[in-house]
Coordinates of C-alpha atoms and ligand atoms in Angstrom, one line a residue:
M225 CA -117.8 -31.2 54.9
R226 CA -115.8 -29.2 57.5
Q227 CA -113.1 -28.4 54.7
E228 CA -111.9 -25.7 57.0
A229 CA -110.8 -28.1 59.4
V230 CA -107.9 -29.5 57.6
R231 CA -104.7 -27.2 57.9
F232 CA -103.1 -27.8 54.5
Y233 CA -99.1 -27.3 53.7
D234 CA -98.3 -26.9 50.2
E235 CA -94.9 -28.6 49.2
Q236 CA -95.6 -30.4 46.3
P237 CA -92.5 -31.3 44.3
S238 CA -92.4 -29.2 41.0
T239 CA -92.9 -30.1 37.5
A240 CA -89.4 -29.2 37.2
T241 CA -88.3 -32.1 39.7
L242 CA -90.5 -34.4 37.5
R243 CA -88.6 -33.2 34.3
D244 CA -85.1 -33.4 35.8
E245 CA -85.4 -36.7 37.4
V246 CA -87.2 -38.3 34.3
L247 CA -84.7 -37.0 32.2
Q248 CA -81.8 -38.3 34.0
G249 CA -83.7 -41.7 34.7
L250 CA -84.2 -42.2 30.9
S251 CA -80.5 -41.3 30.3
A252 CA -79.2 -43.9 32.6
R253 CA -78.4 -47.6 32.0
P254 CA -80.8 -49.5 32.7
K255 CA -83.3 -47.2 32.4
H256 CA -85.4 -46.1 35.4
I257 CA -88.0 -43.6 37.0
A258 CA -88.7 -43.6 40.7
P259 CA -91.9 -45.1 41.9
K260 CA -92.8 -41.6 43.6
F261 CA -94.0 -40.3 40.0
F262 CA -96.9 -43.1 39.8
Y263 CA -98.8 -41.1 42.2
D264 CA -100.8 -38.3 40.2
E265 CA -104.6 -38.3 41.0
Q266 CA -105.1 -41.2 38.7
G267 CA -102.2 -43.0 40.0
S268 CA -103.4 -43.0 43.4
R269 CA -107.1 -43.9 42.4
L270 CA -105.4 -47.2 40.4
F271 CA -103.3 -47.9 43.7
D272 CA -106.6 -47.6 45.7
A273 CA -108.0 -50.3 43.1
I274 CA -104.8 -52.5 43.2
C275 CA -105.7 -52.8 47.2
E276 CA -109.1 -54.2 46.4
Q277 CA -107.9 -57.1 44.1
P278 CA -107.9 -60.3 45.5
E279 CA -104.2 -61.4 44.5
Y280 CA -103.1 -58.3 46.2
Y281 CA -102.5 -59.6 50.0
P282 CA -100.6 -57.0 51.7
T283 CA -103.4 -54.3 52.0
R284 CA -106.2 -57.0 53.8
T285 CA -103.4 -58.6 55.5
E286 CA -101.8 -55.5 57.2
M287 CA -105.5 -54.1 58.0
A288 CA -106.2 -57.3 59.8
I289 CA -103.2 -57.3 61.8
L290 CA -103.8 -53.4 62.7
E291 CA -107.4 -54.3 63.8
S292 CA -106.0 -56.8 66.2
C293 CA -103.1 -54.7 67.6
A294 CA -104.6 -51.2 67.8
D295 CA -105.1 -51.6 71.3
E296 CA -101.6 -52.8 72.1
V297 CA -100.2 -49.8 69.9
A298 CA -102.4 -47.5 72.0
C299 CA -100.7 -48.7 75.3
L300 CA -97.1 -48.4 74.1
T301 CA -98.1 -45.1 72.7
G302 CA -99.9 -43.2 75.6
P303 CA -102.3 -40.5 75.6
D304 CA -102.5 -37.4 73.5
C305 CA -100.0 -38.3 71.0
T306 CA -99.2 -36.5 67.6
L307 CA -99.8 -39.1 65.1
I308 CA -98.0 -38.7 61.6
E309 CA -98.7 -40.8 58.8
L310 CA -96.2 -40.8 55.7
G311 CA -97.5 -41.9 52.4
S312 CA -101.2 -41.6 53.7
G313 CA -102.8 -42.2 50.3
A314 CA -106.6 -42.9 50.9
S315 CA -106.0 -42.5 54.8
K316 CA -108.0 -45.7 55.4
K317 CA -105.6 -47.8 57.7
I318 CA -105.2 -44.6 60.1
R319 CA -108.8 -45.3 60.7
L320 CA -108.4 -48.5 62.4
L321 CA -105.9 -47.0 65.1
L322 CA -107.7 -43.6 65.6
E323 CA -110.1 -44.6 68.2
A324 CA -107.7 -47.0 70.1
L325 CA -105.2 -44.1 70.2
W326 CA -107.4 -40.7 70.4
P327 CA -104.5 -38.6 69.2
R328 CA -104.2 -34.8 69.7
Q329 CA -103.5 -34.3 66.1
Y330 CA -103.1 -36.2 63.0
F331 CA -100.6 -35.4 60.2
G332 CA -100.8 -36.8 56.7
I333 CA -98.1 -36.5 54.3
D334 CA -98.1 -37.7 50.6
I335 CA -97.3 -36.5 47.3
S336 CA -100.5 -36.9 45.5
R337 CA -101.9 -33.5 46.2
E338 CA -105.6 -33.9 45.0
F339 CA -106.0 -37.3 46.5
L340 CA -104.5 -36.2 49.9
L341 CA -107.0 -33.5 50.2
E342 CA -109.7 -35.5 49.3
S343 CA -108.7 -38.0 51.9
V344 CA -108.0 -35.8 54.7
R345 CA -111.1 -34.0 54.1
R346 CA -113.1 -37.2 54.6
L347 CA -111.2 -38.0 57.5
A348 CA -111.6 -34.7 59.2
H349 CA -115.5 -34.9 58.4
D350 CA -115.7 -38.3 60.0
Y351 CA -113.8 -37.7 63.0
P352 CA -114.6 -34.3 64.4
W353 CA -112.8 -34.3 67.6
L354 CA -109.7 -34.8 65.6
E355 CA -107.4 -31.9 64.6
V356 CA -106.3 -32.8 61.1
H357 CA -103.2 -31.4 59.1
A358 CA -102.1 -32.3 55.7
A359 CA -98.7 -31.9 53.9
C360 CA -98.1 -32.1 50.3
A361 CA -94.5 -33.3 50.2
D362 CA -91.8 -35.6 49.2
F363 CA -91.3 -37.8 52.4
A364 CA -87.4 -38.7 51.3
Q365 CA -86.8 -34.8 52.0
D366 CA -86.8 -33.1 55.4
V367 CA -90.5 -32.0 55.6
D368 CA -90.9 -28.9 58.1
L369 CA -93.8 -30.1 60.0
P370 CA -95.2 -27.2 61.9
D371 CA -94.6 -27.2 65.8
C372 CA -97.3 -29.2 67.9
P373 CA -97.1 -27.3 71.4
G374 CA -98.2 -29.4 74.5
S375 CA -98.6 -32.4 72.6
G376 CA -97.7 -36.1 73.8
R377 CA -95.3 -38.6 72.0
K378 CA -94.8 -38.4 68.3
L379 CA -96.3 -41.7 66.5
V380 CA -94.9 -41.9 62.8
F381 CA -97.3 -44.3 60.9
F382 CA -95.8 -45.5 57.7
P383 CA -97.9 -48.3 56.2
G384 CA -98.3 -50.3 53.0
S385 CA -94.9 -51.3 53.1
T386 CA -93.7 -48.4 51.3
I387 CA -90.2 -48.7 53.1
G388 CA -89.4 -51.6 50.6
N389 CA -89.7 -48.8 47.7
F390 CA -86.3 -47.8 48.8
E391 CA -83.0 -49.3 48.1
P392 CA -81.7 -50.9 51.2
R393 CA -79.4 -47.9 51.7
D394 CA -82.1 -45.6 51.4
A395 CA -84.3 -47.2 53.8
L396 CA -81.4 -46.9 56.2
A397 CA -80.9 -43.1 55.6
F398 CA -84.7 -42.7 55.7
L399 CA -85.1 -44.5 58.9
Q400 CA -82.2 -42.2 60.2
R401 CA -83.9 -39.0 59.4
V402 CA -87.6 -40.3 60.9
R403 CA -85.4 -41.1 64.1
R404 CA -83.8 -37.5 64.2
Q405 CA -87.5 -36.1 63.3
V406 CA -89.7 -38.1 66.0
Q407 CA -86.9 -37.4 68.7
P408 CA -86.7 -39.6 71.9
G409 CA -89.6 -40.8 73.4
G410 CA -91.5 -41.0 69.9
A411 CA -92.1 -44.3 67.9
L412 CA -92.3 -45.7 64.4
L413 CA -95.3 -47.9 63.6
I414 CA -94.1 -49.5 60.1
G415 CA -95.8 -52.1 57.7
V416 CA -93.0 -54.6 56.1
D417 CA -94.1 -56.9 53.5
L418 CA -92.4 -60.5 54.5
K419 CA -90.4 -62.5 52.1
K420 CA -92.4 -65.5 50.8
D421 CA -93.2 -68.2 48.2
P422 CA -92.6 -66.2 44.9
R423 CA -96.0 -67.5 43.5
V424 CA -97.7 -65.3 45.7
L425 CA -95.6 -62.5 44.9
N426 CA -95.6 -62.8 41.4
A427 CA -99.5 -63.1 41.4
A428 CA -99.9 -60.0 44.0
Y429 CA -98.0 -57.7 41.2
N430 CA -99.7 -59.3 38.1
D431 CA -103.4 -59.2 39.0
D432 CA -106.0 -61.0 36.5
Q433 CA -108.2 -57.5 36.3
G434 CA -104.8 -56.0 35.1
V435 CA -105.2 -52.8 37.5
T436 CA -101.5 -53.3 38.3
A437 CA -100.2 -52.8 34.8
A438 CA -102.7 -50.0 34.3
F439 CA -101.0 -48.5 37.3
N440 CA -97.7 -49.1 35.6
L441 CA -98.7 -47.8 32.1
N442 CA -100.4 -44.6 33.9
L443 CA -96.9 -43.5 34.3
L444 CA -96.4 -42.9 30.8
E445 CA -99.6 -40.9 30.5
R446 CA -98.3 -38.8 33.1
L447 CA -95.5 -38.0 31.0
R448 CA -97.3 -37.4 28.0
T449 CA -100.0 -35.0 29.8
E450 CA -97.4 -33.3 32.1
L451 CA -94.2 -33.3 30.0
G452 CA -95.5 -33.2 26.5
A453 CA -93.7 -36.8 26.0
E454 CA -94.2 -38.2 22.4
L455 CA -94.6 -41.5 22.9
D456 CA -97.2 -44.4 22.4
P457 CA -98.1 -46.5 25.4
E458 CA -99.4 -49.4 23.4
N459 CA -95.7 -49.7 22.6
F460 CA -95.0 -50.6 26.2
R461 CA -96.2 -53.4 28.4
H462 CA -96.2 -54.1 32.6
H463 CA -93.9 -56.8 33.4
A464 CA -93.3 -57.7 37.3
F465 CA -91.4 -60.4 38.9
Y466 CA -89.9 -61.4 42.1
N467 CA -86.0 -61.1 41.7
A468 CA -85.2 -63.6 44.5
A469 CA -81.2 -62.8 44.3
R470 CA -82.1 -59.1 45.2
G471 CA -85.1 -60.0 47.6
R472 CA -87.5 -57.8 45.7
V473 CA -90.3 -57.6 43.1
E474 CA -89.2 -55.7 40.1
M475 CA -91.9 -53.7 38.1
H476 CA -90.8 -52.4 34.4
L477 CA -92.3 -50.9 31.4
V478 CA -90.9 -53.2 28.7
S479 CA -90.8 -51.7 25.1
R480 CA -92.4 -54.1 22.8
R481 CA -90.4 -53.0 19.9
T482 CA -87.3 -51.2 18.8
Q483 CA -88.7 -47.4 19.0
E484 CA -87.8 -43.9 20.1
I485 CA -89.6 -41.6 22.2
R486 CA -89.4 -37.9 22.8
V487 CA -89.4 -36.1 25.8
L488 CA -88.9 -32.3 26.2
G489 CA -87.2 -32.4 23.0
K490 CA -84.7 -35.2 23.8
R491 CA -85.0 -38.7 22.2
F492 CA -84.6 -42.0 24.0
R493 CA -84.2 -45.2 21.9
F494 CA -85.5 -48.5 23.1
D495 CA -84.3 -51.8 21.7
A496 CA -87.2 -54.5 21.8
G497 CA -87.5 -55.7 25.0
E498 CA -86.0 -52.9 26.9
S499 CA -87.4 -51.4 30.0
I500 CA -87.7 -48.8 32.1
H501 CA -87.4 -50.1 35.9
T502 CA -90.5 -48.2 37.9
E503 CA -90.4 -50.0 40.9
S504 CA -88.7 -52.2 43.4
S505 CA -90.3 -53.7 46.7
Y506 CA -88.0 -55.2 48.7
K507 CA -88.8 -57.8 51.1
Y508 CA -87.6 -58.3 54.5
S509 CA -87.6 -61.4 57.1
V510 CA -88.3 -59.9 60.7
E511 CA -84.7 -60.5 61.3
E512 CA -83.4 -58.4 58.4
F513 CA -85.7 -55.8 59.2
H514 CA -84.9 -55.5 63.0
A515 CA -81.0 -55.3 61.6
L516 CA -81.9 -52.4 59.6
A517 CA -84.0 -50.7 62.2
H518 CA -81.0 -51.3 65.1
R519 CA -78.4 -49.8 62.3
A520 CA -80.7 -46.6 61.9
G521 CA -81.0 -46.3 65.9
L522 CA -84.3 -47.4 66.3
Q523 CA -85.1 -50.0 69.1
P524 CA -87.6 -53.0 68.0
R525 CA -90.1 -53.0 70.8
Q526 CA -93.2 -55.1 69.3
V527 CA -94.1 -57.1 65.8
W528 CA -97.2 -58.4 65.1
L529 CA -97.5 -60.9 62.1
D530 CA -100.5 -62.7 60.3
S531 CA -101.1 -66.3 60.8
A532 CA -99.8 -66.9 57.2
R533 CA -96.8 -65.0 57.9
L534 CA -97.2 -62.8 55.0
F535 CA -96.8 -59.3 56.3
S536 CA -95.3 -57.8 59.7
V537 CA -96.0 -54.7 61.7
H538 CA -93.3 -53.3 63.6
Y539 CA -93.5 -50.8 66.6
L540 CA -90.2 -49.1 66.9
D541 CA -88.9 -47.0 69.7
V542 CA -86.8 -43.8 69.3
T543 CA -84.4 -44.3 72.6
R544 CA -82.0 -41.8 73.8
R545 CA -79.3 -44.3 73.6
Q546 CA -77.3 -43.8 70.1
S547 CA -76.9 -47.2 68.0
P548 CA -73.6 -47.6 65.9
A549 CA -75.4 -46.3 62.9
V550 CA -74.0 -46.3 59.5
A551 CA -74.8 -43.6 57.0
Ligands
LIG849 C1 -97.7 -47.8 48.5 S1 -99.0 -46.7 48.5 C2 -99.4 -47.1 50.1 C3 -100.6 -46.0 50.4 C4 -101.4 -46.3 51.8 N1 -100.3 -45.8 52.8 C5 -101.5 -47.7 52.2 O1 -100.8 -48.4 52.8 O2 -102.4 -48.3 51.5 C6 -97.5 -45.3 48.7 C7 -98.1 -44.2 49.1 O3 -97.0 -43.2 49.4 C8 -97.2 -41.7 48.3 N2 -95.9 -41.8 48.1 C9 -95.0 -42.4 47.6 N3 -93.7 -41.8 47.2 C10 -93.9 -40.9 47.9 C11 -93.2 -39.6 48.5 N4 -91.5 -39.7 48.0 N5 -93.4 -38.6 49.3 C12 -94.5 -38.7 49.7 N6 -95.6 -39.7 49.5 C13 -95.2 -40.6 48.8 C14 -98.0 -42.3 47.6 O4 -98.8 -41.3 46.7 C15 -99.3 -43.2 48.1 O5 -100.2 -43.1 48.7

């Protein structure tokens, strides 16, 4: 493989960040740990396996939409763009856009270092004409991208409905930051999971093979290996359900019994049935997401849905006119 073809920037959050956020989250009521901590190398592999599960409709649905709208995306974007993918993971969906867009440069940004490197090296090998850059970084922070002299528009690609993992007010702040980084003339192409029959949602996050459960429980393995946590993963179980009142799927690790775990010398007590909230996945109607985009100062240009209305892909322009954004 042409490994030298990838320019890599390492801004991986430190173990101290993991330590501080985990201690803070376990001390809170209710207990919680942010979903970005799912993604060590094993977590990324498990997420990739989730995408293959028959119940997990988002990946195959978004890929089918991207396949059918790639040429239109290319027309909207124009030639020689710089393509920036946030939470690029296995960098599979981007392949559906590359030969339509023929971008000058590609930047993959993800928090999962080894998995990111493996994915972008594969991409550089398969698309030798493409200039490939990668940054291991937390996309919720300001990421310093190197300048891209002489390039066309910036197109940020944010697939997988990862936007749903933000609380709505944080999603707004995140979109505002993307708007500032992209600058007028650029655009955001974003995959957003739609509200739908709760039975479809509940099945998607509780696959029969138990892959989502393994993904959720892997977080506890990470606490053991990286923070030396004293706990038995067998004492927790995966729980995921659609919370209709909040418009989100919630994932939890539920304590099977009254127990105490130790993390970095601190003790955390659990009642039987008490949980660590590990992920929210907010679902949006097209109208709700357009309203959020407008508030962030982004201009909805086009939206594509599948025929069953399971998933949406939005093209949002960054224009000069400032919308009345609320931070
Ligand atoms: C739901 S997965 C989506 C993966 C892929 N983009 C897709 O659409 O299938 C979320 C991806 O974002 C990455 N990620 C999650 N939180 C992140 C953060 N705060 N900063 C950077 N990457 C993050 C994960 O490592 C993972 O690859």
